[in-house]
PDB file of C-alpha atoms in Angstrom:
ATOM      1  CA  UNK A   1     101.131  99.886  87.472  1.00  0.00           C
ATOM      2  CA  UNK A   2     104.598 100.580  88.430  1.00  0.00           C
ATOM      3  CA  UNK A   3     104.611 103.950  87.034  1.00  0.00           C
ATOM      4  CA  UNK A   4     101.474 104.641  89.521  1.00  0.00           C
ATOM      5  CA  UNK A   5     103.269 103.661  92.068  1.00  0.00           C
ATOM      6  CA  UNK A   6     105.912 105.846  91.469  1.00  0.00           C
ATOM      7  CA  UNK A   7     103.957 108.724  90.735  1.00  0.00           C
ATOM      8  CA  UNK A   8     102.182 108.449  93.688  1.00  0.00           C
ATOM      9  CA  UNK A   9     105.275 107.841  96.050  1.00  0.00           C
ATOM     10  CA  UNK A  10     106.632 110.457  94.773  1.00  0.00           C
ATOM     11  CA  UNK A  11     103.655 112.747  95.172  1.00  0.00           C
ATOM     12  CA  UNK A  12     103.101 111.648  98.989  1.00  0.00           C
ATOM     13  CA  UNK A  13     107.035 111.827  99.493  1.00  0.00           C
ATOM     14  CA  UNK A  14     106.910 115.749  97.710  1.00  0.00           C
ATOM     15  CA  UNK A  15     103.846 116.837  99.137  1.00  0.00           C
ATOM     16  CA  UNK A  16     103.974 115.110 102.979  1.00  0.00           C
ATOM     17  CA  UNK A  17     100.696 114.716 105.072  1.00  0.00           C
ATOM     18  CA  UNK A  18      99.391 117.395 103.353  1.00  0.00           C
ATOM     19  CA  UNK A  19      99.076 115.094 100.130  1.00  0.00           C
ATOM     20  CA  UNK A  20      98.155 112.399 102.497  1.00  0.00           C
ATOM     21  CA  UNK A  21      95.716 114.581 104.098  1.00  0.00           C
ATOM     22  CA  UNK A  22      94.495 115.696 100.293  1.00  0.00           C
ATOM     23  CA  UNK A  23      94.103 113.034  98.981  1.00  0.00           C
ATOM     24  CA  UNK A  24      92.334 110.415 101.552  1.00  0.00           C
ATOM     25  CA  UNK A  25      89.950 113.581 101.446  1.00  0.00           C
ATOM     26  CA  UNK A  26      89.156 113.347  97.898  1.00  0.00           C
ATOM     27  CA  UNK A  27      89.149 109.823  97.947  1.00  0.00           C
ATOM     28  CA  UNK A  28      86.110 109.898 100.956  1.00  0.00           C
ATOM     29  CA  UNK A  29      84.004 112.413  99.073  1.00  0.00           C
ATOM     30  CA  UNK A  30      82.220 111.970  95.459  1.00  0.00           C
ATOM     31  CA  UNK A  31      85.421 111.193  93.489  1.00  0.00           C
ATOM     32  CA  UNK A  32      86.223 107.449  92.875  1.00  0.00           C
ATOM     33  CA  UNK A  33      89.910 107.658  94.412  1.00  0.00           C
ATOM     34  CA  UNK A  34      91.244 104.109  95.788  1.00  0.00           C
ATOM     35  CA  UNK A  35      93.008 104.552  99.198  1.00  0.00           C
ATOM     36  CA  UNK A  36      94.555 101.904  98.451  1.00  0.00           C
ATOM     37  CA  UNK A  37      97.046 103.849  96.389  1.00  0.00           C
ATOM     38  CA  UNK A  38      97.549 105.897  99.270  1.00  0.00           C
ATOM     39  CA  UNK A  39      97.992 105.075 102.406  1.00  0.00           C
ATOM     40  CA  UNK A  40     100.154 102.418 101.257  1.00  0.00           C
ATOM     41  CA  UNK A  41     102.663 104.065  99.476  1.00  0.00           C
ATOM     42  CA  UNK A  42     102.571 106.308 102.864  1.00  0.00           C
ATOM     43  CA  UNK A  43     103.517 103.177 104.821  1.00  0.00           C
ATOM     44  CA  UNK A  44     105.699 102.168 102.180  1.00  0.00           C
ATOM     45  CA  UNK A  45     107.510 106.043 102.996  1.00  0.00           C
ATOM     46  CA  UNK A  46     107.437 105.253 106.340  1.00  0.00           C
ATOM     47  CA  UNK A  47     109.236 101.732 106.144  1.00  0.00           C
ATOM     48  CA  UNK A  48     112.012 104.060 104.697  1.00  0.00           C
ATOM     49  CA  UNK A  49     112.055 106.883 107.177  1.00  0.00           C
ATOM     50  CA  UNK A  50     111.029 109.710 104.792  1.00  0.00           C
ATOM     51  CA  UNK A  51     107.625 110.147 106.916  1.00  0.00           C
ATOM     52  CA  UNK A  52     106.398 109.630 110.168  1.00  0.00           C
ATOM     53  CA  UNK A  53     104.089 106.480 110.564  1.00  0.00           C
ATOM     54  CA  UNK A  54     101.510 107.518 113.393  1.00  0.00           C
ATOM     55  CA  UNK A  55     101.626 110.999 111.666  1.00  0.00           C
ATOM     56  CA  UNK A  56     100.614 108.912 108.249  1.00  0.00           C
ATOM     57  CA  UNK A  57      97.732 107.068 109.913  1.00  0.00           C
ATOM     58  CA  UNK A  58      96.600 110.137 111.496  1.00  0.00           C
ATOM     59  CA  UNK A  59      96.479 112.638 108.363  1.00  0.00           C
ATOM     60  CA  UNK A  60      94.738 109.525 106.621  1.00  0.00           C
ATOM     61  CA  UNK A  61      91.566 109.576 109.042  1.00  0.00           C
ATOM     62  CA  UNK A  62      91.721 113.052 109.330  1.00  0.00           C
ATOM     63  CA  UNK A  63      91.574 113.477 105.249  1.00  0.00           C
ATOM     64  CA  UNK A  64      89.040 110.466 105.339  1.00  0.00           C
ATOM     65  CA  UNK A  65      86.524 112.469 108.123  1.00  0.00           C
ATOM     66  CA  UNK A  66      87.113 115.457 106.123  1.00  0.00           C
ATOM     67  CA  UNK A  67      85.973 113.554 102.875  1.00  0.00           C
ATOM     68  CA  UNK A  68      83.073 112.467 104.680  1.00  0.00           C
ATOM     69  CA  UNK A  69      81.587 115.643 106.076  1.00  0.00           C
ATOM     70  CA  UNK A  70      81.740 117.115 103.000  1.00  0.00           C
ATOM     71  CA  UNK A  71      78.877 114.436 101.872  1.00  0.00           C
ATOM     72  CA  UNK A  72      77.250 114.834 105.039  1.00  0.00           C
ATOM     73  CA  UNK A  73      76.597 118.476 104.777  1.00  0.00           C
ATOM     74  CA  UNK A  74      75.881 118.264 101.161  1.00  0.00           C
ATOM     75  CA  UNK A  75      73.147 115.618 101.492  1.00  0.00           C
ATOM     76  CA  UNK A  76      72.219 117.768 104.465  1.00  0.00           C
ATOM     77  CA  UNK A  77      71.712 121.418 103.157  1.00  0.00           C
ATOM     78  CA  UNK A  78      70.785 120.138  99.438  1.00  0.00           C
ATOM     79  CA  UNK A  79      68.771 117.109 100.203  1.00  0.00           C
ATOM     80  CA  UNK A  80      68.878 113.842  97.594  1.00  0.00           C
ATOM     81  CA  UNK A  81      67.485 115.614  94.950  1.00  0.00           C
ATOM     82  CA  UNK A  82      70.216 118.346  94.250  1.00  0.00           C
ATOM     83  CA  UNK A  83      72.880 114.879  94.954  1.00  0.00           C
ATOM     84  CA  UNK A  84      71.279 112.919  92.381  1.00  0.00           C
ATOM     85  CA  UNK A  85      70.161 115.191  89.652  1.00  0.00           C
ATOM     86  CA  UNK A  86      73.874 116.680  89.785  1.00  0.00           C
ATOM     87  CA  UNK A  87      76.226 113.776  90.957  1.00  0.00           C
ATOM     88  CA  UNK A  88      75.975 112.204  87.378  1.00  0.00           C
ATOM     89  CA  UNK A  89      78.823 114.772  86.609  1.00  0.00           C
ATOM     90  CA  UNK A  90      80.917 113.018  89.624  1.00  0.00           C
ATOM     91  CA  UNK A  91      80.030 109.251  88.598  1.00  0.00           C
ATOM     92  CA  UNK A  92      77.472 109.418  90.984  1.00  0.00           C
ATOM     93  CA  UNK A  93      73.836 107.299  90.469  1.00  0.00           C
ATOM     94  CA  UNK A  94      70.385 107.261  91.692  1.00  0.00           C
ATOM     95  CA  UNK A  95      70.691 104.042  91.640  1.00  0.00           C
ATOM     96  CA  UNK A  96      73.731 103.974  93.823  1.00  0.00           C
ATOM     97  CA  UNK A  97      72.238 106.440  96.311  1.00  0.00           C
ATOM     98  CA  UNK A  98      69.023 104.062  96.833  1.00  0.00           C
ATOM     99  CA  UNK A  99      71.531 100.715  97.277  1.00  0.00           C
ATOM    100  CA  UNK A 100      73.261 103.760 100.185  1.00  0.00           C
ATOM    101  CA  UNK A 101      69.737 104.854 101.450  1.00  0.00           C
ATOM    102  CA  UNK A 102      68.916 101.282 101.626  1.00  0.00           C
ATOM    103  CA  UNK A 103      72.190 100.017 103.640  1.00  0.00           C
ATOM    104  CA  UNK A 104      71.889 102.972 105.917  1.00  0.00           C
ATOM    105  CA  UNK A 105      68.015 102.274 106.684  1.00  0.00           C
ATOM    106  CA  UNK A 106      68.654  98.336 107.433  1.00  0.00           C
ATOM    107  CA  UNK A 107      72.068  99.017 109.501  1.00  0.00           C
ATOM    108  CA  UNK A 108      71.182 102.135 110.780  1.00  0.00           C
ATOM    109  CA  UNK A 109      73.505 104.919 112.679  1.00  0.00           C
ATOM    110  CA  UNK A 110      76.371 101.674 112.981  1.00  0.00           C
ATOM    111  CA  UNK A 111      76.756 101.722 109.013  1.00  0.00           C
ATOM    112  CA  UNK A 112      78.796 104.683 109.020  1.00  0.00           C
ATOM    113  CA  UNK A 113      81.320 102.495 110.636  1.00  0.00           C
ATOM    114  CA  UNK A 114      80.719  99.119 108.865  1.00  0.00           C
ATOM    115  CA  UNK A 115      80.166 101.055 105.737  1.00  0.00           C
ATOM    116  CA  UNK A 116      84.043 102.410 105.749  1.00  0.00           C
ATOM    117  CA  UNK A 117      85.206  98.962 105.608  1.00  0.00           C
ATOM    118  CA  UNK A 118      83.242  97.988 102.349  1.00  0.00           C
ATOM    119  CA  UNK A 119      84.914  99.302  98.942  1.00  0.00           C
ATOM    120  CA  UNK A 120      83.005 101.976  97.077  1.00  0.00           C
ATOM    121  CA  UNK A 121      79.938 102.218 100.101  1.00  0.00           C
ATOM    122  CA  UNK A 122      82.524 103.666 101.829  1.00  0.00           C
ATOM    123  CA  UNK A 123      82.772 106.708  99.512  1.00  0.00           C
ATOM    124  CA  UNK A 124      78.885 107.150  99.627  1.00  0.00           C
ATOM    125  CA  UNK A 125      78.142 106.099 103.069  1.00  0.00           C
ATOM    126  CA  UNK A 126      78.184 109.390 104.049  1.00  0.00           C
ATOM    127  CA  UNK A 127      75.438 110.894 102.277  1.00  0.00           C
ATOM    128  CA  UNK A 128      72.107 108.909 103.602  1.00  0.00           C
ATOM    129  CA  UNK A 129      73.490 109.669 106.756  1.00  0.00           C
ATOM    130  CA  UNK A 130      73.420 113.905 105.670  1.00  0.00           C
ATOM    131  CA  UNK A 131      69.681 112.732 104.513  1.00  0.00           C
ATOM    132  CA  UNK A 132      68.811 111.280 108.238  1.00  0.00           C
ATOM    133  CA  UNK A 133      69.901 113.940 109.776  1.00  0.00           C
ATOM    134  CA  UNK A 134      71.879 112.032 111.581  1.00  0.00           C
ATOM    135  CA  UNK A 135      73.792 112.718 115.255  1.00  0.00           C
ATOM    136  CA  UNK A 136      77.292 114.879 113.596  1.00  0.00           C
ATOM    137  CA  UNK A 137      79.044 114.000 116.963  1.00  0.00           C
ATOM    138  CA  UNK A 138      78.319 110.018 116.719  1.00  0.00           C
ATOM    139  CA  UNK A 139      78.880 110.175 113.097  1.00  0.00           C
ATOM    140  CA  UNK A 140      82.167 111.487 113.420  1.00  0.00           C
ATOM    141  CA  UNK A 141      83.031 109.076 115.876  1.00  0.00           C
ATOM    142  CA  UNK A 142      81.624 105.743 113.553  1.00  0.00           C
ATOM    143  CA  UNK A 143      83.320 107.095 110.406  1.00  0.00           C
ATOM    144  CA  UNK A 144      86.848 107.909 112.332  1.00  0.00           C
ATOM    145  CA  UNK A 145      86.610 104.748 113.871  1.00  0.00           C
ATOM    146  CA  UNK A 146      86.010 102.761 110.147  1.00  0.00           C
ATOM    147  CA  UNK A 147      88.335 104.658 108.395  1.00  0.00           C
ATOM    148  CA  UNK A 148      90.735 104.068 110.910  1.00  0.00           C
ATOM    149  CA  UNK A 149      90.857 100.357 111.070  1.00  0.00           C
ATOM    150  CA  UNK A 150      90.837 100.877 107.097  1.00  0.00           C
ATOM    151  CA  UNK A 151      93.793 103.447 107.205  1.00  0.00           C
ATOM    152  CA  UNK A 152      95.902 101.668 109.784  1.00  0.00           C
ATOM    153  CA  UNK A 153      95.456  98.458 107.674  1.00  0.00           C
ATOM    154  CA  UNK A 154      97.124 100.057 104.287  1.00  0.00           C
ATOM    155  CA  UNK A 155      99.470 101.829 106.138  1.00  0.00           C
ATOM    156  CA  UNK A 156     101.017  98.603 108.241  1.00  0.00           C
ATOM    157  CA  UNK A 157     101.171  96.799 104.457  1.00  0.00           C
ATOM    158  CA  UNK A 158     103.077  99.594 102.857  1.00  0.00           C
ATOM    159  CA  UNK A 159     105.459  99.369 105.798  1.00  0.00           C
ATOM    160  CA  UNK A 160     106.253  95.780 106.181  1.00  0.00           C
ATOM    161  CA  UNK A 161     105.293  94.696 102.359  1.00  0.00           C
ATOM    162  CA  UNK A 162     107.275  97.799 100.401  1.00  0.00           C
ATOM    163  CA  UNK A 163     106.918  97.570  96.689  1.00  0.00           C
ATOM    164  CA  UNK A 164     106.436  93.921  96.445  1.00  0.00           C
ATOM    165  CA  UNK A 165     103.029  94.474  94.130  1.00  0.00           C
ATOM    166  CA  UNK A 166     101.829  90.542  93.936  1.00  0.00           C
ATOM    167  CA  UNK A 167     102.006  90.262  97.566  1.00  0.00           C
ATOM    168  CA  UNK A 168     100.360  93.292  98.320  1.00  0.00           C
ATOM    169  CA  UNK A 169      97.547  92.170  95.753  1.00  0.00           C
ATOM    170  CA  UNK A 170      97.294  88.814  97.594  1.00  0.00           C
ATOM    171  CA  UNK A 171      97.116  90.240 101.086  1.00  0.00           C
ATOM    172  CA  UNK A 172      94.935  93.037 100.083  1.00  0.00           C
ATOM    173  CA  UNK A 173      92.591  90.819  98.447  1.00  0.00           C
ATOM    174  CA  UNK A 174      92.154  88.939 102.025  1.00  0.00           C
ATOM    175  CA  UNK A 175      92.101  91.760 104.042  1.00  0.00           C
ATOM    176  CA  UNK A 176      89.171  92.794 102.035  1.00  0.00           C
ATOM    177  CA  UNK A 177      87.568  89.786 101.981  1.00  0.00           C
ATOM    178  CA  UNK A 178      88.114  88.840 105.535  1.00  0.00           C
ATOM    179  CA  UNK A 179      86.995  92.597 106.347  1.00  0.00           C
ATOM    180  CA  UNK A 180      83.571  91.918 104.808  1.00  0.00           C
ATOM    181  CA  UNK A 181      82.766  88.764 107.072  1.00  0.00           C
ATOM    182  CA  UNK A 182      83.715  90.935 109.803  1.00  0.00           C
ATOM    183  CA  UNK A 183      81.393  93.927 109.205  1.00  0.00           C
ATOM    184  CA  UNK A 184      78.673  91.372 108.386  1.00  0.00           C
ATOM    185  CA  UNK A 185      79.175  89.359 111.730  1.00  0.00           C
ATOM    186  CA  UNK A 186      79.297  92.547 113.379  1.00  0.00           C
ATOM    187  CA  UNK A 187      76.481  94.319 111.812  1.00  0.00           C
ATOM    188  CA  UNK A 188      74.379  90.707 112.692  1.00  0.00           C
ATOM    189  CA  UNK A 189      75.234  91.110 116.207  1.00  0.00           C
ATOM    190  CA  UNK A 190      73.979  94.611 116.241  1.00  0.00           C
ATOM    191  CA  UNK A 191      70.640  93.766 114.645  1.00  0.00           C
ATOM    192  CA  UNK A 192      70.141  90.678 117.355  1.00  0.00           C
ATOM    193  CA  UNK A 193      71.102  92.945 120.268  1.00  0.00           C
ATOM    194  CA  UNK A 194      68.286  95.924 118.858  1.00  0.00           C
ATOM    195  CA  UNK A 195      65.583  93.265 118.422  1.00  0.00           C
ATOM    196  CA  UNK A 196      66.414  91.966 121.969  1.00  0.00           C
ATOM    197  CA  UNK A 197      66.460  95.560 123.632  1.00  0.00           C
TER     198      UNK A 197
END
């Protein structure tokens, strides 16, 4: 684990927002990349100067939007079919899209946003919404917004928790948890105030 640390401090310290920027994209389109093991290295770089935090956050949402319009478009110009008969090579289910097409039709338009916050939905979020058709303006705005509570959250760890692995597992591991009751009160309140309007 330490040696993937490393590697990747030393990739984000080499390459700079770019890599930052790089690699939140890959890891909000079809390939299974863990922000985790970016943006808080990128804090972590911060903490010591080498990078600029807001500049961190910022090249995070911006590679995570990226990511995410790159699903959008491809679920919206090639349709489910062409995603599921080909997204095998990428790790990438029919199964998985029906548990996405499924979230996205009971949360609707808001589960671009709640959808950032939940590990591995967040990577395929994206592409029910290409399906819908839905608003590209408000979609932008839901996923910037979820990826950047997400981004900010990582980042803020790396800075004030460094390399101290264990207690980044522990904190992570409630963050995550304690992100999930969140999305689920908030998606709750959504439903009760679109059944009362």
């Amino acid at each position: 684990m330490q040696t993937i640390i490393d590697f990747i401090l030393e990739s984000v310290g080499d390459l700079g927002y770019f890599g930052i920027f790089v690699m939140m994209l890959l890891e909000s389109s079809f390939i299974p990349f863990p922000s985790e093991i970016v943006m808080i290295p990128a804090g972590y770089l911060a903490h010591k100067g080498e990078i600029n935090f807001f500049l961190a956050i910022f090249f995070g949402i911006l590679g995570s939007l990226s990511g995410a319009l790159i699903n959008y478009f491809l679920a919206l110009y090639f349709g489910r079919e062409i995603l599921i008969k080909y997204g095998k090579y990428f790790f990438f289910q029919e199964s998985t899209m029906k548990k996405m097409e499924a979230f996205f039709t009971k949360h609707g338009n808001i589960s671009t946003f709640s959808g950032r916050l939940i590990p591995v939905v967040r990577q395929y979020i994206s592409l029910p919404a290409g399906v819908g058709k839905m608003n590209l303006p408000l979609f932008c705005f839901y996923t910037s917004l979820g990826a950047g509570i997400w981004v900010i959250i990582l980042t803020t760890l790396g800075y004030f928790l460094g390399q101290n692995e264990e207690l980044l597992k522990q904190y992570l591991h409630f963050i995550i948890l304690s992100l999930l009751v969140l999305v689920g009160f908030g998606i709750l309140i959504y439903i009760y105030k679109q059944k009362k309007s």
